[in-house]
Amino acid sequence: MQLAQSLDRLGTERAFEVLARARALEAQGREIIHLEIGEPDFPTPAHIVEAGVRALRDGHTHYCPAAGLPILREAAAEHLAQSRGIRVDASNVLVSPGAKWFLFFGVLATCDPGDEVIYPDPGYPIYESAISFAGATPVPLPIVEERGFAFTADDLAERLTPRTKLVILNTPANPTGGAIDRELHVGIARVLRDHHCFILSDEVYSELLYEGRHDSIAAQHEMLQRTILLDGFSKTFAMCGWRLGYAAVPQSLVEPLNRFLINSAACTAPAIQHAGVEALIGPRAEVDAMIAEFARRRLMLVARLNDLPGVSCIMPKGAFYAFPNITGTGLSERELANRLLDEAGVAVLAGTDFGAHGAGYLRLSYANSMENLEAAVASMRGLLETVAV
Ligand SMILES: Cc1ncc(COP(=O)(O)O)c(C=O)c1O
């Protein structure tokens, strides 16, 4: 039986493949340090877990409105006002099973075959997958080390055409840890002002920023009305497995995205949404402690990476990834990633798992203990000293 041809256009996330390979090695008795997966290594704060369990016990075990519980939509709107100074009505906030849902359906709701979508490269692989699946044309926007893993407004302007329908932004960014500051957002808004296109601003790492203040394109004049601003709970609240995200969306997209929700997930589990309310309005001490620990690891890991032969690494501003340049090792990023797993027992991702412009880089997640990070770098040194050019 023939499968759908559209499957040829559906990408994937290499992190899950590398995780499977690493698990297979572990099953053979090998010890592997996991730096491939983008998931906080902390438990979900207990008061959030409790809120979810309580909601289940209280009988929140049925369908609920596809768009989300009003109480969570209101809490999310309030959070956007507090964190970014953005005023959105709760009716423009939609809740989904994971922020990722909006990447796929946000693209499907805005793009037709023939439309062009500008997206960061290297960037989260689901962007290109969703664009290609929609039949639209992916237009990579290079994110370069020389610009501190950012781009300029001119770089964006050069890629705009009358067919550009959507621009995807990600700050702080996976995989580079780069961030878009207020000044660049001003420039982006100026470039896009006279161009009729949507913006998808992926801000799932908004609270994991170690330098400066998080900024959103939606805070720029007239940008909110065309921006799908998405945020979630996976990263900030260590809730990856709960599958909960939300987005503030332009008025014209509320009904279509609601329809996509009805067609796909039906709704997001209501007990999970109650846990989300607690995350947004409850105590912050555990989250703050987790972020402080990520900040400590970032400094240690980057310093150690810069000490390795053939490796240099600029300081990431946010998220929990280091993106070292490994061109000095004489190995390609793929070969080095494979050898690190097979010979050194360290699972990392190749920069090209995030797009062609990731050539010459690795992505290491520091969502792992200080001890494991130190051991990983020591094993990397062992391998690199044998291949040093
Ligand atoms: C840039 C980016 N956007 C979205 C997501 C998905 O987040 P969620 O778990 O809320 O679906 C991830 C997860 O790794 C990510 O790195």
CSV table of C-alpha atoms and ligand atoms in Angstrom, one decimal:
chain,number,residue,atom,x,y,z
A,1,MET,CA,0.0,0.0,0.0
A,2,GLN,CA,1.3,3.4,-1.0
A,3,LEU,CA,1.7,6.0,1.9
A,4,ALA,CA,0.9,9.7,1.4
A,5,GLN,CA,3.5,11.5,-0.7
A,6,SER,CA,3.2,14.4,1.8
A,7,LEU,CA,5.2,12.3,4.2
A,8,ASP,CA,8.3,13.0,2.2
A,9,ARG,CA,7.9,16.6,3.3
A,10,LEU,CA,7.5,15.8,7.0
A,11,GLY,CA,10.8,16.2,8.9
A,12,THR,CA,11.7,15.1,12.5
A,13,GLU,CA,13.8,15.9,15.5
A,14,ARG,CA,17.2,14.2,15.5
A,15,ALA,CA,17.4,14.5,19.2
A,16,PHE,CA,14.9,11.7,19.5
A,17,GLU,CA,17.0,9.5,17.2
A,18,VAL,CA,20.2,10.2,19.0
A,19,LEU,CA,18.4,9.4,22.3
A,20,ALA,CA,17.3,6.1,20.9
A,21,ARG,CA,20.8,5.2,19.8
A,22,ALA,CA,22.2,6.3,23.2
A,23,ARG,CA,19.5,4.1,25.0
A,24,ALA,CA,20.5,1.1,22.8
A,25,LEU,CA,24.1,1.5,23.9
A,26,GLU,CA,23.0,1.8,27.5
A,27,ALA,CA,21.0,-1.5,27.1
A,28,GLN,CA,24.4,-3.1,26.1
A,29,GLY,CA,25.9,-1.9,29.4
A,30,ARG,CA,27.6,1.3,28.2
A,31,GLU,CA,27.4,4.5,30.3
A,32,ILE,CA,26.2,7.5,28.4
A,33,ILE,CA,26.0,11.1,29.5
A,34,HIS,CA,23.0,12.7,27.9
A,35,LEU,CA,23.6,16.2,26.5
A,36,GLU,CA,21.3,15.7,23.5
A,37,ILE,CA,17.9,16.3,25.0
A,38,GLY,CA,16.4,19.7,25.6
A,39,GLU,CA,14.6,19.0,28.8
A,40,PRO,CA,15.2,20.4,32.3
A,41,ASP,CA,16.7,17.8,34.6
A,42,PHE,CA,14.7,19.1,37.5
A,43,PRO,CA,11.4,17.7,38.8
A,44,THR,CA,8.2,19.8,38.2
A,45,PRO,CA,7.8,21.9,41.4
A,46,ALA,CA,5.7,20.1,43.9
A,47,HIS,CA,3.0,22.7,44.2
A,48,ILE,CA,2.4,22.4,40.5
A,49,VAL,CA,2.2,18.6,40.6
A,50,GLU,CA,-0.2,19.0,43.6
A,51,ALA,CA,-2.5,21.3,41.6
A,52,GLY,CA,-2.7,18.8,38.8
A,53,VAL,CA,-3.4,15.9,41.1
A,54,ARG,CA,-6.0,17.9,43.0
A,55,ALA,CA,-7.7,18.8,39.7
A,56,LEU,CA,-7.9,15.1,38.7
A,57,ARG,CA,-9.4,14.3,42.2
A,58,ASP,CA,-11.8,17.1,41.8
A,59,GLY,CA,-13.2,15.5,38.7
A,60,HIS,CA,-11.5,17.6,35.9
A,61,THR,CA,-11.4,14.5,33.8
A,62,HIS,CA,-13.6,15.4,30.9
A,63,TYR,CA,-13.5,17.4,27.7
A,64,CYS,CA,-13.3,21.1,28.1
A,65,PRO,CA,-13.5,24.0,25.6
A,66,ALA,CA,-11.0,23.5,22.7
A,67,ALA,CA,-9.5,27.0,23.2
A,68,GLY,CA,-8.6,26.3,26.8
A,69,LEU,CA,-10.0,26.9,30.3
A,70,PRO,CA,-10.9,30.6,30.8
A,71,ILE,CA,-8.9,30.7,34.0
A,72,LEU,CA,-5.7,29.6,32.2
A,73,ARG,CA,-6.3,31.9,29.3
A,74,GLU,CA,-6.7,34.8,31.7
A,75,ALA,CA,-3.6,33.9,33.7
A,76,ALA,CA,-1.6,33.6,30.5
A,77,ALA,CA,-2.8,37.0,29.3
A,78,GLU,CA,-1.8,38.5,32.6
A,79,HIS,CA,1.6,36.8,32.4
A,80,LEU,CA,2.2,38.3,29.0
A,81,ALA,CA,1.3,41.8,30.4
A,82,GLN,CA,3.6,41.4,33.4
A,83,SER,CA,6.6,39.8,31.6
A,84,ARG,CA,6.5,41.7,28.3
A,85,GLY,CA,4.2,44.7,28.8
A,86,ILE,CA,1.9,43.3,26.1
A,87,ARG,CA,-1.8,43.8,26.5
A,88,VAL,CA,-3.8,40.9,25.0
A,89,ASP,CA,-7.4,40.0,25.7
A,90,ALA,CA,-7.8,36.5,27.2
A,91,SER,CA,-10.0,35.6,24.2
A,92,ASN,CA,-6.9,35.9,22.0
A,93,VAL,CA,-5.0,33.4,24.1
A,94,LEU,CA,-5.3,29.7,23.0
A,95,VAL,CA,-4.1,26.7,25.0
A,96,SER,CA,-2.5,23.7,23.4
A,97,PRO,CA,-0.9,20.3,24.3
A,98,GLY,CA,2.6,21.8,24.2
A,99,ALA,CA,3.8,25.0,22.5
A,100,LYS,CA,5.0,22.8,19.6
A,101,TRP,CA,1.4,22.4,18.5
A,102,PHE,CA,1.4,26.1,17.4
A,103,LEU,CA,4.5,25.7,15.3
A,104,PHE,CA,2.8,23.1,13.1
A,105,PHE,CA,-0.7,24.5,13.0
A,106,GLY,CA,0.4,28.1,13.1
A,107,VAL,CA,2.2,27.4,9.8
A,108,LEU,CA,-0.7,25.4,8.3
A,109,ALA,CA,-3.2,28.1,9.2
A,110,THR,CA,-1.2,30.9,7.5
A,111,CYS,CA,0.7,29.4,4.6
A,112,ASP,CA,-0.3,28.0,1.2
A,113,PRO,CA,1.9,26.3,-1.4
A,114,GLY,CA,3.9,29.0,-3.1
A,115,ASP,CA,4.2,31.1,0.0
A,116,GLU,CA,7.6,31.7,1.5
A,117,VAL,CA,8.5,31.5,5.1
A,118,ILE,CA,11.7,33.0,6.6
A,119,TYR,CA,13.0,31.0,9.6
A,120,PRO,CA,16.2,30.8,11.6
A,121,ASP,CA,18.9,28.4,10.5
A,122,PRO,CA,20.3,26.8,12.6
A,123,GLY,CA,16.9,26.6,14.3
A,124,TYR,CA,14.4,24.3,15.9
A,125,PRO,CA,13.9,21.6,13.2
A,126,ILE,CA,10.1,21.6,13.5
A,127,TYR,CA,10.1,25.0,11.7
A,128,GLU,CA,11.4,23.7,8.4
A,129,SER,CA,9.3,20.5,8.7
A,130,ALA,CA,6.1,22.4,9.2
A,131,ILE,CA,6.9,24.9,6.4
A,132,SER,CA,7.6,22.0,3.9
A,133,PHE,CA,4.6,20.0,5.0
A,134,ALA,CA,2.4,23.0,4.3
A,135,GLY,CA,3.9,23.1,0.8
A,136,ALA,CA,5.4,26.5,1.4
A,137,THR,CA,9.0,27.4,0.6
A,138,PRO,CA,11.5,27.5,3.5
A,139,VAL,CA,13.8,30.5,3.3
A,140,PRO,CA,16.6,30.1,5.8
A,141,LEU,CA,17.8,33.2,7.8
A,142,PRO,CA,21.4,32.5,8.8
A,143,ILE,CA,22.1,32.8,12.5
A,144,VAL,CA,25.8,33.5,12.6
A,145,GLU,CA,28.4,33.3,15.4
A,146,GLU,CA,30.1,36.6,14.2
A,147,ARG,CA,26.9,38.4,15.1
A,148,GLY,CA,26.7,36.7,18.5
A,149,PHE,CA,24.3,34.0,17.1
A,150,ALA,CA,21.9,36.6,15.8
A,151,PHE,CA,21.2,38.3,12.5
A,152,THR,CA,20.6,41.9,11.3
A,153,ALA,CA,17.5,43.6,10.1
A,154,ASP,CA,19.2,43.9,6.7
A,155,ASP,CA,19.7,40.1,6.6
A,156,LEU,CA,16.0,39.8,7.1
A,157,ALA,CA,15.1,42.5,4.5
A,158,GLU,CA,17.3,40.8,1.9
A,159,ARG,CA,15.1,37.7,2.2
A,160,LEU,CA,11.7,39.3,2.0
A,161,THR,CA,9.8,39.0,-1.2
A,162,PRO,CA,6.2,39.7,-2.1
A,163,ARG,CA,5.6,36.0,-1.5
A,164,THR,CA,6.9,36.1,2.1
A,165,LYS,CA,3.8,35.1,4.2
A,166,LEU,CA,5.4,34.3,7.5
A,167,VAL,CA,8.6,35.2,9.5
A,168,ILE,CA,9.5,32.8,12.3
A,169,LEU,CA,11.6,34.3,15.2
A,170,ASN,CA,13.0,32.4,18.2
A,171,THR,CA,14.3,34.2,21.3
A,172,PRO,CA,16.2,33.0,23.3
A,173,ALA,CA,17.1,30.5,20.7
A,174,ASN,CA,17.5,26.7,20.3
A,175,PRO,CA,20.2,25.6,19.4
A,176,THR,CA,22.5,28.5,19.7
A,177,GLY,CA,21.4,30.3,22.9
A,178,GLY,CA,21.4,33.6,21.0
A,179,ALA,CA,18.7,36.2,21.7
A,180,ILE,CA,17.0,39.0,19.9
A,181,ASP,CA,17.2,42.3,21.9
A,182,ARG,CA,15.0,45.3,21.8
A,183,GLU,CA,17.2,47.1,19.3
A,184,LEU,CA,17.0,44.3,16.8
A,185,HIS,CA,13.2,44.0,17.3
A,186,VAL,CA,12.9,47.7,16.5
A,187,GLY,CA,14.8,47.0,13.3
A,188,ILE,CA,12.8,43.9,12.4
A,189,ALA,CA,9.5,45.9,13.0
A,190,ARG,CA,10.8,48.6,10.7
A,191,VAL,CA,11.6,46.1,7.9
A,192,LEU,CA,8.2,44.3,8.3
A,193,ARG,CA,6.0,47.4,8.8
A,194,ASP,CA,5.1,47.7,5.1
A,195,HIS,CA,5.1,44.1,4.3
A,196,HIS,CA,1.9,42.1,4.9
A,197,CYS,CA,3.1,38.9,6.6
A,198,PHE,CA,2.5,37.1,9.8
A,199,ILE,CA,5.1,36.6,12.5
A,200,LEU,CA,5.5,33.5,14.6
A,201,SER,CA,7.6,34.4,17.7
A,202,ASP,CA,8.7,31.3,19.6
A,203,GLU,CA,9.4,32.4,23.1
A,204,VAL,CA,9.4,29.1,25.0
A,205,TYR,CA,12.8,30.0,26.6
A,206,SER,CA,11.7,33.5,27.6
A,207,GLU,CA,12.5,33.1,31.2
A,208,LEU,CA,15.8,31.3,30.6
A,209,LEU,CA,17.8,34.5,29.7
A,210,TYR,CA,21.0,35.2,31.6
A,211,GLU,CA,21.9,38.5,30.1
A,212,GLY,CA,19.6,41.5,29.6
A,213,ARG,CA,15.8,41.4,29.6
A,214,HIS,CA,13.6,39.2,27.5
A,215,ASP,CA,12.0,41.2,24.6
A,216,SER,CA,9.2,40.3,22.2
A,217,ILE,CA,8.5,41.5,18.7
A,218,ALA,CA,4.9,41.8,19.8
A,219,ALA,CA,5.8,44.8,22.0
A,220,GLN,CA,6.6,46.7,18.8
A,221,HIS,CA,4.1,49.1,17.3
A,222,GLU,CA,1.5,47.3,15.2
A,223,MET,CA,3.3,43.9,15.4
A,224,LEU,CA,1.0,42.3,18.0
A,225,GLN,CA,-1.9,42.2,15.5
A,226,ARG,CA,0.1,39.9,13.2
A,227,THR,CA,2.1,37.9,15.7
A,228,ILE,CA,1.5,34.4,17.0
A,229,LEU,CA,3.4,34.7,20.2
A,230,LEU,CA,3.9,31.3,21.8
A,231,ASP,CA,5.2,30.4,25.2
A,232,GLY,CA,4.9,27.2,27.2
A,233,PHE,CA,5.5,25.4,30.5
A,234,SER,CA,8.0,22.7,29.4
A,235,LYS,CA,11.2,24.7,29.9
A,236,THR,CA,10.4,27.3,32.5
A,237,PHE,CA,8.5,25.0,34.9
A,238,ALA,CA,10.2,21.7,34.0
A,239,MET,CA,6.9,20.4,32.6
A,240,CYS,CA,8.0,18.9,29.2
A,241,GLY,CA,6.0,15.7,29.8
A,242,TRP,CA,2.8,17.5,30.8
A,243,ARG,CA,2.3,18.8,27.3
A,244,LEU,CA,1.1,22.3,27.9
A,245,GLY,CA,1.6,25.5,25.9
A,246,TYR,CA,-0.3,28.6,24.9
A,247,ALA,CA,-0.1,31.4,22.3
A,248,ALA,CA,-1.5,34.9,22.0
A,249,VAL,CA,-2.8,35.0,18.4
A,250,PRO,CA,-4.1,37.7,16.0
A,251,GLN,CA,-7.9,38.0,16.0
A,252,SER,CA,-8.2,36.6,12.5
A,253,LEU,CA,-6.5,33.4,13.7
A,254,VAL,CA,-8.5,32.7,16.8
A,255,GLU,CA,-11.3,30.9,15.0
A,256,PRO,CA,-9.1,28.9,12.5
A,257,LEU,CA,-6.7,27.7,15.2
A,258,ASN,CA,-9.6,26.8,17.5
A,259,ARG,CA,-10.9,24.8,14.6
A,260,PHE,CA,-7.5,23.0,14.2
A,261,LEU,CA,-7.7,22.3,17.9
A,262,ILE,CA,-11.1,20.7,17.6
A,263,ASN,CA,-9.9,18.7,14.6
A,264,SER,CA,-6.6,17.5,16.3
A,265,ALA,CA,-6.4,17.4,20.1
A,266,ALA,CA,-10.1,18.3,20.8
A,267,CYS,CA,-8.8,20.1,23.9
A,268,THR,CA,-5.9,20.1,26.3
A,269,ALA,CA,-6.4,18.0,29.3
A,270,PRO,CA,-8.1,20.2,31.9
A,271,ALA,CA,-6.3,18.9,34.9
A,272,ILE,CA,-3.0,19.8,33.2
A,273,GLN,CA,-4.3,23.3,32.6
A,274,HIS,CA,-5.1,23.7,36.3
A,275,ALA,CA,-1.5,22.8,37.0
A,276,GLY,CA,-0.5,25.5,34.4
A,277,VAL,CA,-2.5,28.1,36.3
A,278,GLU,CA,-0.7,27.2,39.5
A,279,ALA,CA,2.6,27.5,37.6
A,280,LEU,CA,1.8,31.0,36.4
A,281,ILE,CA,0.4,32.4,39.6
A,282,GLY,CA,2.0,30.2,42.4
A,283,PRO,CA,5.3,30.6,44.2
A,284,ARG,CA,8.4,31.0,42.0
A,285,ALA,CA,11.2,30.0,44.4
A,286,GLU,CA,11.9,26.6,42.7
A,287,VAL,CA,11.9,28.0,39.2
A,288,ASP,CA,14.3,30.8,40.3
A,289,ALA,CA,16.6,28.2,41.8
A,290,MET,CA,16.5,26.1,38.7
A,291,ILE,CA,17.4,29.2,36.5
A,292,ALA,CA,20.2,30.1,38.8
A,293,GLU,CA,21.6,26.6,38.5
A,294,PHE,CA,21.4,26.8,34.7
A,295,ALA,CA,23.3,30.1,34.9
A,296,ARG,CA,26.1,28.5,36.9
A,297,ARG,CA,26.4,25.5,34.6
A,298,ARG,CA,26.5,27.8,31.6
A,299,LEU,CA,29.6,29.6,32.9
A,300,MET,CA,31.4,26.4,33.9
A,301,LEU,CA,30.6,24.5,30.6
A,302,VAL,CA,31.5,27.3,28.3
A,303,ALA,CA,34.8,27.9,30.1
A,304,ARG,CA,35.7,24.2,29.9
A,305,LEU,CA,34.7,23.9,26.3
A,306,ASN,CA,37.0,26.8,25.4
A,307,ASP,CA,39.8,24.8,27.0
A,308,LEU,CA,39.4,21.9,24.6
A,309,PRO,CA,41.7,21.4,21.7
A,310,GLY,CA,40.1,22.7,18.4
A,311,VAL,CA,37.0,24.0,20.2
A,312,SER,CA,35.8,27.5,20.8
A,313,CYS,CA,32.5,28.6,22.3
A,314,ILE,CA,30.8,32.0,22.7
A,315,MET,CA,28.7,32.6,25.7
A,316,PRO,CA,25.1,31.7,25.0
A,317,LYS,CA,22.7,34.4,26.3
A,318,GLY,CA,19.7,32.1,27.0
A,319,ALA,CA,18.0,28.7,26.9
A,320,PHE,CA,20.2,25.8,28.2
A,321,TYR,CA,22.4,25.0,25.2
A,322,ALA,CA,26.0,25.6,24.3
A,323,PHE,CA,26.9,25.7,20.6
A,324,PRO,CA,30.6,25.3,20.3
A,325,ASN,CA,32.5,25.8,17.1
A,326,ILE,CA,34.5,22.6,16.4
A,327,THR,CA,36.0,23.4,13.0
A,328,GLY,CA,39.5,23.5,14.7
A,329,THR,CA,39.2,19.7,15.4
A,330,GLY,CA,39.4,18.8,11.7
A,331,LEU,CA,36.3,16.7,12.1
A,332,SER,CA,32.9,17.4,10.7
A,333,GLU,CA,30.1,18.0,13.3
A,334,ARG,CA,28.4,14.7,12.3
A,335,GLU,CA,31.6,12.6,12.6
A,336,LEU,CA,32.5,14.2,15.9
A,337,ALA,CA,29.0,13.8,17.3
A,338,ASN,CA,29.0,10.1,16.3
A,339,ARG,CA,32.5,9.5,17.7
A,340,LEU,CA,31.6,11.2,21.0
A,341,LEU,CA,28.7,8.9,21.4
A,342,ASP,CA,30.4,5.7,20.3
A,343,GLU,CA,33.9,6.2,21.8
A,344,ALA,CA,33.4,8.8,24.6
A,345,GLY,CA,29.9,7.9,25.8
A,346,VAL,CA,28.7,11.5,25.4
A,347,ALA,CA,25.5,12.1,23.5
A,348,VAL,CA,25.3,15.5,21.7
A,349,LEU,CA,23.7,16.7,18.5
A,350,ALA,CA,25.4,17.9,15.3
A,351,GLY,CA,24.8,21.6,14.4
A,352,THR,CA,23.5,20.4,11.0
A,353,ASP,CA,20.6,18.7,12.8
A,354,PHE,CA,19.3,22.2,13.0
A,355,GLY,CA,20.0,23.3,9.4
A,356,ALA,CA,22.8,23.7,7.0
A,357,HIS,CA,24.2,26.8,8.7
A,358,GLY,CA,24.9,24.6,11.8
A,359,ALA,CA,27.9,23.1,9.9
A,360,GLY,CA,31.0,23.2,12.1
A,361,TYR,CA,29.1,23.2,15.4
A,362,LEU,CA,27.8,20.9,18.1
A,363,ARG,CA,24.8,21.4,20.4
A,364,LEU,CA,25.3,20.4,24.0
A,365,SER,CA,22.4,20.7,26.5
A,366,TYR,CA,23.4,21.8,30.0
A,367,ALA,CA,20.2,20.5,31.4
A,368,ASN,CA,22.4,18.0,33.3
A,369,SER,CA,24.2,18.0,36.6
A,370,MET,CA,27.5,19.9,37.1
A,371,GLU,CA,29.1,16.5,37.8
A,372,ASN,CA,27.9,15.0,34.5
A,373,LEU,CA,28.9,18.1,32.6
A,374,GLU,CA,32.4,17.9,34.0
A,375,ALA,CA,32.7,14.2,33.2
A,376,ALA,CA,31.4,14.8,29.7
A,377,VAL,CA,34.0,17.5,29.0
A,378,ALA,CA,36.7,15.3,30.4
A,379,SER,CA,35.6,12.4,28.0
A,380,MET,CA,35.5,14.9,25.1
A,381,ARG,CA,39.0,15.9,25.9
A,382,GLY,CA,40.2,12.3,25.9
A,383,LEU,CA,38.8,11.9,22.4
A,384,LEU,CA,39.9,15.2,21.0
A,385,GLU,CA,43.5,14.8,22.2
A,386,THR,CA,43.7,11.7,20.0
A,387,VAL,CA,42.3,13.5,16.9
A,388,ALA,CA,43.9,16.9,17.4
A,389,VAL,CA,45.2,18.4,14.1
B,1,LIG,C1,12.5,26.4,20.2
B,1,LIG,C2,11.5,25.5,20.7
B,1,LIG,N1,10.2,25.7,20.5
B,1,LIG,C3,9.2,24.9,20.9
B,1,LIG,C4,9.6,23.7,21.6
B,1,LIG,C5,8.5,22.8,22.1
B,1,LIG,O1,8.0,23.1,23.3
B,1,LIG,P1,6.8,22.3,24.0
B,1,LIG,O2,7.4,21.2,24.9
B,1,LIG,O3,6.1,23.3,24.8
B,1,LIG,O4,6.0,21.7,22.9
B,1,LIG,C6,10.9,23.4,21.9
B,1,LIG,C7,11.3,22.2,22.6
B,1,LIG,O5,12.4,21.8,22.6
B,1,LIG,C8,11.9,24.3,21.4
B,1,LIG,O6,13.2,24.1,21.6
